[in-house]
Coordinates of C-alpha atoms in Angstrom, one line a residue:
M226 CA 82.4 -7.0 112.4
K227 CA 78.8 -6.4 111.3
G228 CA 79.8 -2.8 110.3
L229 CA 82.6 -4.2 108.2
D230 CA 80.3 -6.7 106.5
L231 CA 77.9 -4.0 105.8
K232 CA 80.6 -1.8 104.2
I233 CA 81.8 -4.7 102.1
A234 CA 78.2 -5.4 100.9
I235 CA 77.7 -1.7 100.1
V236 CA 81.0 -1.5 98.1
S237 CA 80.2 -4.7 96.3
M238 CA 76.8 -3.4 95.3
A239 CA 78.3 -0.1 94.2
M240 CA 80.9 -1.9 92.0
V241 CA 78.2 -4.0 90.4
M242 CA 76.1 -0.9 89.7
V243 CA 79.1 0.9 88.2
Q244 CA 80.0 -2.1 86.1
Q245 CA 76.4 -2.5 84.8
L246 CA 76.2 1.2 84.0
Y247 CA 79.5 1.1 82.2
M248 CA 78.5 -2.0 80.2
S249 CA 75.1 -0.4 79.4
E250 CA 76.7 2.8 78.1
S251 CA 79.4 0.8 76.2
S252 CA 76.9 -1.5 74.6
H253 CA 74.6 1.5 73.7
A254 CA 77.5 3.1 71.9
L255 CA 78.3 0.1 69.7
H256 CA 76.9 -0.7 66.3
P257 CA 75.0 -4.0 66.5
L258 CA 77.0 -6.9 65.1
I259 CA 75.8 -10.1 63.4
L260 CA 78.1 -13.2 63.0
I261 CA 77.7 -15.3 59.9
P262 CA 79.5 -18.7 60.2
G263 CA 81.3 -20.8 57.6
A264 CA 80.5 -24.3 56.3
G265 CA 80.0 -26.6 59.2
G266 CA 80.1 -23.7 61.6
N267 CA 76.8 -24.1 63.3
Q268 CA 74.6 -26.8 64.6
L269 CA 71.9 -28.5 62.4
E270 CA 69.0 -30.5 63.7
A271 CA 67.0 -33.2 61.9
R272 CA 63.8 -35.2 62.2
L273 CA 63.0 -38.5 60.4
T274 CA 59.5 -39.0 59.1
K275 CA 57.8 -42.3 58.2
E276 CA 58.8 -41.8 54.6
Y277 CA 62.5 -42.1 55.5
R278 CA 64.3 -45.2 54.2
S279 CA 67.6 -46.0 55.8
S280 CA 70.7 -46.8 53.8
S281 CA 71.3 -50.1 55.6
L282 CA 69.7 -52.5 58.1
F283 CA 72.0 -51.1 60.8
C284 CA 70.9 -47.5 60.2
S285 CA 67.2 -48.5 60.2
R286 CA 67.7 -49.9 63.7
W287 CA 69.8 -47.1 65.0
K288 CA 67.8 -44.2 66.4
P289 CA 69.4 -41.1 67.9
V290 CA 69.3 -41.3 71.7
V291 CA 68.8 -37.6 72.4
K292 CA 65.6 -36.2 70.8
D293 CA 63.1 -33.6 71.9
A294 CA 59.4 -34.2 72.2
D295 CA 58.8 -33.6 68.5
G296 CA 61.6 -36.0 67.4
W297 CA 64.3 -33.4 66.5
F298 CA 67.9 -34.4 67.2
R299 CA 71.3 -32.9 66.5
L300 CA 72.5 -34.0 63.1
W301 CA 75.6 -31.8 63.0
F302 CA 77.8 -32.2 65.0
S303 CA 77.3 -35.6 66.5
P304 CA 80.3 -37.6 67.8
T305 CA 78.6 -40.8 66.4
V306 CA 80.0 -39.7 63.0
L307 CA 83.4 -40.9 64.3
L308 CA 82.4 -44.5 64.4
A309 CA 82.3 -46.3 61.0
P310 CA 78.9 -48.0 61.2
Y311 CA 77.3 -44.6 62.2
T312 CA 79.3 -42.6 59.7
D313 CA 77.2 -44.2 56.9
C314 CA 73.9 -43.3 58.7
F315 CA 75.1 -39.7 59.2
A316 CA 76.2 -39.3 55.6
H317 CA 72.9 -40.6 54.2
R318 CA 70.9 -38.2 56.3
M319 CA 73.1 -35.3 55.4
T320 CA 73.1 -36.0 51.7
L321 CA 71.3 -33.5 49.4
H322 CA 69.7 -34.3 46.0
Y323 CA 69.5 -32.1 43.0
D324 CA 66.1 -32.3 41.3
R325 CA 66.6 -31.3 37.7
D326 CA 62.8 -30.9 37.1
S327 CA 62.5 -28.3 39.8
D328 CA 66.1 -27.0 39.3
D329 CA 66.7 -27.0 43.1
Y330 CA 68.2 -29.0 45.9
R331 CA 66.3 -30.9 48.6
N332 CA 66.9 -33.3 51.5
A333 CA 66.8 -37.0 51.3
I334 CA 63.2 -38.2 51.3
G335 CA 61.9 -38.5 54.9
V336 CA 64.6 -36.2 56.3
Q337 CA 63.6 -32.8 57.7
T338 CA 66.2 -30.4 58.8
R339 CA 66.3 -27.1 60.6
V340 CA 68.8 -24.5 62.0
P341 CA 68.3 -24.0 65.7
K342 CA 68.2 -20.6 67.4
F343 CA 68.5 -18.2 64.4
G344 CA 69.3 -14.7 65.6
S345 CA 71.3 -16.0 68.5
V346 CA 75.0 -16.9 68.7
Q347 CA 74.1 -20.0 70.7
S348 CA 74.5 -22.6 67.9
L349 CA 77.7 -21.0 66.7
L350 CA 79.6 -21.3 69.9
Y351 CA 80.1 -25.1 70.0
L352 CA 79.1 -27.7 67.5
D353 CA 78.3 -30.0 70.4
P354 CA 77.7 -28.2 73.7
R355 CA 78.6 -31.5 75.5
L356 CA 82.0 -31.5 73.9
K357 CA 83.0 -27.8 74.3
H358 CA 86.7 -28.3 74.3
I359 CA 86.9 -30.2 71.0
T360 CA 84.0 -28.6 69.1
A361 CA 84.4 -24.9 70.0
Y362 CA 83.9 -22.7 66.9
M363 CA 83.0 -19.1 67.5
A364 CA 83.1 -19.2 71.3
P365 CA 86.5 -17.5 71.6
L366 CA 85.4 -14.8 69.1
V367 CA 82.2 -14.2 71.0
K368 CA 84.1 -13.9 74.3
S369 CA 86.5 -11.4 72.7
L370 CA 83.5 -9.3 71.4
E371 CA 82.0 -9.4 74.9
E372 CA 85.2 -8.1 76.3
I373 CA 84.8 -4.9 74.3
G374 CA 81.2 -4.4 75.4
Y375 CA 79.0 -6.5 73.1
V376 CA 76.0 -8.2 74.7
R377 CA 74.3 -11.3 73.4
D378 CA 70.8 -10.7 72.0
K379 CA 71.1 -7.0 72.5
T380 CA 74.1 -5.9 70.3
L381 CA 75.5 -9.3 69.3
F382 CA 73.5 -11.7 67.1
G383 CA 74.1 -14.8 65.0
A384 CA 72.9 -15.9 61.6
P385 CA 73.3 -19.7 61.4
Y386 CA 72.2 -21.4 58.2
D387 CA 72.0 -24.8 56.5
F388 CA 75.5 -24.7 55.1
R389 CA 74.9 -27.6 52.8
Y390 CA 72.8 -25.4 50.6
G391 CA 74.1 -22.5 48.5
L392 CA 72.6 -19.8 46.4
A393 CA 71.7 -19.6 42.8
P394 CA 71.9 -16.9 40.1
E395 CA 68.9 -15.0 38.8
G396 CA 66.4 -17.2 37.0
H397 CA 67.1 -20.3 39.2
P398 CA 65.1 -21.3 42.3
C399 CA 66.9 -21.6 45.6
E400 CA 64.3 -22.2 48.3
V401 CA 66.6 -22.7 51.3
G402 CA 69.3 -20.2 50.4
S403 CA 66.8 -17.5 49.5
K404 CA 65.0 -18.0 52.8
F405 CA 68.2 -17.5 54.7
L406 CA 68.8 -14.2 52.9
K407 CA 65.3 -13.1 53.8
D408 CA 65.7 -14.0 57.4
L409 CA 69.1 -12.3 57.5
K410 CA 67.6 -9.1 56.2
E411 CA 64.9 -9.1 58.8
L412 CA 67.5 -9.8 61.5
I413 CA 69.6 -6.8 60.4
E414 CA 66.6 -4.5 60.3
K415 CA 65.4 -5.7 63.7
A416 CA 69.0 -5.3 65.2
S417 CA 69.3 -1.8 63.8
V418 CA 65.9 -0.6 65.0
S419 CA 66.5 -2.1 68.5
N420 CA 69.8 -0.2 68.7
G421 CA 68.5 3.3 67.9
G422 CA 68.7 2.9 64.1
K423 CA 72.5 2.3 64.1
P424 CA 73.6 0.4 61.0
V425 CA 74.9 -3.1 61.5
I426 CA 78.4 -4.6 61.3
L427 CA 78.5 -8.0 59.6
V428 CA 81.3 -10.4 60.6
S429 CA 81.6 -13.5 58.5
H430 CA 83.9 -16.5 58.4
S431 CA 84.9 -18.5 55.3
L432 CA 81.8 -19.5 53.3
G433 CA 79.8 -17.0 55.3
G434 CA 81.6 -14.2 53.4
L435 CA 80.3 -15.4 50.1
F436 CA 76.8 -15.4 51.4
A437 CA 77.3 -11.9 52.9
L438 CA 78.6 -10.4 49.6
Q439 CA 75.7 -12.0 47.7
F440 CA 73.3 -10.7 50.3
L441 CA 74.7 -7.1 50.0
N442 CA 74.6 -7.1 46.2
R443 CA 71.0 -8.4 46.1
N444 CA 69.7 -5.5 48.1
P445 CA 69.2 -1.9 46.9
S446 CA 72.1 0.5 47.5
S447 CA 69.7 2.8 49.5
W448 CA 68.9 -0.1 51.9
R449 CA 72.7 -0.9 52.2
R450 CA 73.5 2.7 53.1
H451 CA 70.8 2.8 55.8
F452 CA 71.3 -0.6 57.4
I453 CA 75.0 -1.7 56.8
K454 CA 78.0 -0.1 58.5
H455 CA 80.8 -2.5 57.5
L456 CA 81.5 -6.1 56.4
V457 CA 84.5 -7.8 58.2
A458 CA 85.2 -11.0 56.2
L459 CA 87.5 -13.6 57.9
S460 CA 89.3 -16.2 55.8
T461 CA 86.8 -15.9 52.9
P462 CA 87.5 -18.1 49.8
W463 CA 86.3 -15.5 47.3
G464 CA 87.6 -17.7 44.5
G465 CA 87.1 -21.1 46.0
S466 CA 89.9 -23.5 47.0
V467 CA 92.1 -26.2 45.4
E468 CA 91.4 -28.2 48.6
E469 CA 87.8 -28.5 47.4
M470 CA 89.0 -30.6 44.4
R471 CA 90.3 -33.2 46.9
T472 CA 86.9 -33.2 48.7
F473 CA 85.1 -34.1 45.5
A474 CA 87.7 -36.6 44.2
S475 CA 88.5 -38.6 47.3
G476 CA 86.6 -37.2 50.3
N477 CA 87.9 -35.0 53.1
T478 CA 87.6 -35.7 56.8
L479 CA 88.2 -31.9 57.5
G480 CA 90.6 -33.1 60.3
V481 CA 88.0 -35.2 62.1
P482 CA 89.9 -38.3 63.3
L483 CA 89.0 -42.0 62.6
V484 CA 86.6 -41.1 59.8
N485 CA 87.2 -42.9 56.4
P486 CA 86.9 -40.1 53.8
L487 CA 85.4 -42.4 51.3
L488 CA 82.4 -42.9 53.6
V489 CA 81.5 -39.2 53.5
R490 CA 82.6 -38.6 49.9
T491 CA 79.1 -39.0 48.4
E492 CA 77.5 -36.8 51.0
Q493 CA 80.2 -34.1 50.4
R494 CA 79.7 -34.2 46.6
S495 CA 76.0 -33.7 47.1
S496 CA 76.5 -30.4 48.9
E497 CA 75.5 -27.4 46.8
S498 CA 77.8 -25.1 48.7
N499 CA 80.8 -27.4 48.1
L500 CA 80.3 -26.9 44.3
W501 CA 80.3 -23.2 45.0
L502 CA 83.7 -23.6 46.8
L503 CA 85.4 -25.2 43.8
P504 CA 88.2 -23.0 42.3
N505 CA 86.8 -20.1 40.3
P506 CA 88.1 -20.0 36.7
K507 CA 88.2 -16.2 36.8
I508 CA 90.5 -16.2 39.9
Y509 CA 92.8 -19.1 39.2
G510 CA 94.9 -19.6 36.1
A511 CA 92.4 -21.4 33.9
K512 CA 94.9 -23.5 32.0
N513 CA 97.4 -24.4 34.8
P514 CA 96.8 -28.1 35.9
I515 CA 95.8 -28.4 39.6
V516 CA 94.9 -32.1 39.5
I517 CA 97.5 -34.5 38.0
T518 CA 96.8 -38.2 37.7
Q519 CA 98.7 -41.2 36.6
N520 CA 95.8 -43.1 35.1
Y521 CA 93.7 -40.2 33.7
S522 CA 94.1 -36.8 32.2
N523 CA 95.3 -33.8 34.1
Y524 CA 92.7 -31.1 35.0
A525 CA 92.9 -27.3 35.1
V526 CA 90.2 -25.1 36.6
E527 CA 88.6 -24.8 33.2
D528 CA 88.3 -28.6 33.1
I529 CA 86.1 -29.0 36.2
P530 CA 83.1 -30.3 34.3
R531 CA 85.3 -33.1 32.8
F532 CA 86.8 -33.6 36.3
L533 CA 83.4 -34.1 37.9
N534 CA 82.5 -36.6 35.2
D535 CA 85.7 -38.6 35.5
I536 CA 85.6 -38.9 39.3
G537 CA 82.1 -40.5 39.0
F538 CA 80.0 -37.5 39.7
A539 CA 78.5 -36.8 36.3
E540 CA 75.2 -35.7 38.0
G541 CA 77.1 -32.6 39.3
V542 CA 78.0 -31.3 35.9
F543 CA 74.7 -29.7 35.0
P544 CA 74.1 -27.8 38.2
Y545 CA 77.8 -26.7 38.2
E546 CA 77.5 -25.3 34.7
S547 CA 74.0 -23.9 35.0
R548 CA 73.9 -22.6 38.6
I549 CA 77.4 -22.4 40.0
L550 CA 79.5 -20.8 37.2
P551 CA 77.1 -17.9 36.8
L552 CA 77.2 -17.4 40.6
M553 CA 81.0 -17.3 40.6
D554 CA 80.9 -14.3 38.3
Q555 CA 78.9 -12.3 40.9
L556 CA 81.7 -10.8 43.0
Q557 CA 80.8 -7.1 42.3
A558 CA 81.8 -4.4 44.8
P559 CA 78.7 -3.6 47.1
G560 CA 79.6 0.0 47.9
V561 CA 79.9 -1.0 51.6
R562 CA 83.2 -0.8 53.5
V563 CA 84.8 -4.2 53.5
T564 CA 87.7 -5.4 55.6
C565 CA 89.2 -8.8 54.8
I566 CA 91.3 -10.4 57.6
I567 CA 93.1 -13.4 56.3
G568 CA 95.8 -15.9 57.4
G569 CA 98.9 -16.5 55.4
G570 CA 102.3 -18.2 55.4
V571 CA 100.7 -21.6 56.0
R572 CA 101.3 -24.5 53.6
T573 CA 98.2 -24.8 51.4
P574 CA 97.4 -27.4 48.8
E575 CA 98.0 -26.0 45.3
T576 CA 98.4 -29.2 43.2
L577 CA 97.0 -32.7 43.8
F578 CA 98.8 -35.8 42.5
Y579 CA 96.9 -39.1 42.2
G580 CA 98.7 -42.4 41.7
K581 CA 97.7 -45.7 40.1
N582 CA 94.8 -46.3 42.5
G583 CA 93.0 -43.2 41.1
F584 CA 90.6 -41.1 43.1
D585 CA 89.9 -43.7 45.8
E586 CA 93.1 -42.7 47.6
Q587 CA 94.2 -39.5 49.2
P588 CA 96.6 -37.5 46.9
E589 CA 100.1 -36.3 47.4
M590 CA 100.1 -32.6 47.4
G591 CA 102.2 -29.7 46.2
Y592 CA 101.9 -26.6 48.4
G593 CA 101.8 -22.9 48.0
D594 CA 100.9 -19.9 50.2
G595 CA 97.5 -19.5 51.9
D596 CA 95.9 -20.2 55.2
G597 CA 96.2 -24.0 55.0
T598 CA 92.7 -24.4 53.4
V599 CA 92.3 -21.4 51.0
N600 CA 94.9 -20.4 48.5
M601 CA 96.3 -16.8 48.7
V602 CA 95.1 -16.0 45.2
S603 CA 91.6 -16.6 46.4
L604 CA 91.9 -14.9 49.8
R605 CA 93.2 -11.7 48.0
A606 CA 90.9 -12.0 44.9
L607 CA 88.9 -8.9 45.7
E608 CA 92.0 -6.6 45.6
R609 CA 92.4 -7.4 41.9
L610 CA 88.7 -7.5 41.1
W611 CA 87.9 -4.2 42.8
A612 CA 91.0 -2.3 42.0
E613 CA 89.1 0.3 39.9
E614 CA 86.1 0.4 42.2
E615 CA 88.3 1.6 45.1
E616 CA 88.8 4.9 43.2
K617 CA 85.0 5.3 43.0
N618 CA 82.8 4.2 45.9
Q619 CA 84.3 1.0 47.3
T620 CA 86.7 0.9 50.3
L621 CA 88.6 -2.4 50.7
T622 CA 91.2 -3.1 53.4
T623 CA 93.1 -6.4 53.7
I624 CA 94.9 -7.4 56.9
E625 CA 97.1 -10.5 56.5
L626 CA 98.2 -12.4 59.6
R627 CA 101.2 -14.6 58.9
G628 CA 101.2 -18.0 60.4
I629 CA 97.4 -17.9 61.1
S630 CA 95.4 -20.7 59.6
H631 CA 91.8 -20.8 58.3
K632 CA 90.3 -22.0 61.6
S633 CA 92.8 -20.6 64.1
I634 CA 91.8 -17.0 63.1
L635 CA 88.8 -17.6 65.3
E636 CA 90.8 -18.7 68.4
N637 CA 94.4 -17.4 68.2
G638 CA 94.9 -14.6 70.7
D639 CA 96.8 -12.3 68.4
A640 CA 94.2 -12.8 65.6
L641 CA 91.4 -12.1 68.0
D642 CA 93.1 -8.9 69.2
V643 CA 93.4 -7.7 65.5
I644 CA 89.7 -8.5 65.0
K645 CA 88.7 -6.6 68.2
R646 CA 90.8 -3.6 67.2
E647 CA 89.1 -3.5 63.8
I648 CA 85.7 -3.7 65.4
C649 CA 86.6 -0.9 67.8
S650 CA 87.9 1.2 64.9
I651 CA 84.6 0.7 63.0
N652 CA 82.8 1.8 66.1
S653 CA 85.1 4.7 66.7
V654 CA 85.7 3.7 70.3
G655 CA 88.7 2.6 72.2
C656 CA 89.5 -1.0 73.0
G657 CA 90.0 -0.7 76.7
H658 CA 89.1 -3.2 79.3
P659 CA 85.3 -3.3 79.5
H660 CA 85.2 -3.4 83.3
P661 CA 86.2 -0.2 85.2
Q662 CA 89.0 -0.8 87.6
S663 CA 87.8 0.7 90.9
H664 CA 89.6 1.0 94.1
V665 CA 87.6 1.8 97.2
E666 CA 89.1 2.0 100.7
I667 CA 87.2 0.3 103.5

């Protein structure tokens, strides 16, 4: 019996060694990969200073239960947002303020925020690690990448960011967004160097694709050729989304139950990145009405400044016209291979109809094609914009997955298989099972 136990132990050790060797060789052959999440796709932490003034007496008395020794707590995502009294506290702490004098956005006074674990995929997996089943974000994608040999913190990295902030065109300051681009560049260089100088694959979701394209175009072509292998953009709203008009007009719970959209509307309007996600006049038909009201005028994409004013958000007009519109023009081809993997065949808001109660109620909607969140004209915008570039130095591939929604592209088994095959193709390796199937007789 002892001899059999010894044989089993030796075989087990041999299998572990073979598996580790296989995974080591597989990982070594792969290009390093960095995940860039979409809006709301990573955790945010906050700390309140003595300068902070609560929005209500209730909020002044409510303190987060879970804090570290320095007072940092998870701001996003926290299940307390589901309860109306706490929703107001959450919204006030998440709200940004545009300072016209400095021409930049900032947190509410007394609120400090940070993005935890930059460089790691940790804060992208679950928005709340205590509620994994209902707040999973990139966990299924990370698991799929690990199945083809990727290893966290060795060949697989994450680039979380404060998704409330956006970017700005040349000539305008953008402290938070610019720091993210700087940190991302350093992460790419470090990942490449630690993997034998292999260029990096960027995989983005949603808003992350807009950041990724801006990042590529803001770095020299020589740098891009050296450090970037490929951009795989999942569900990217290159031209914004009609759904974002509803967010600004009447608030949007983004599918979170129990939340009154009007309680988060002011906070959502304050987000710089939400302005960036409004429909791009160069992508959508500028004169076709997309918001139709009973009590007010109708609004086409070219009427967004008037729309912002009429919904009661006049303070958003100046940053929209001075910072966002010029940014929307910057969709140039980066000379880097790009693959867009998108959903389609899902009913997507295309026209919003508001009744006699105006913008304080949710609209009725007319639907068109898209991924349920982003319209097809936006998902496929680069095909038209880069048509001539493809004949020169830009390679663009679009893979459309019918019936796959904006979020399910990160969790649907068939969609994940497509993503894995694309990553394997970029790496010029097969997509076999990562663990060798060994049979040893005892």
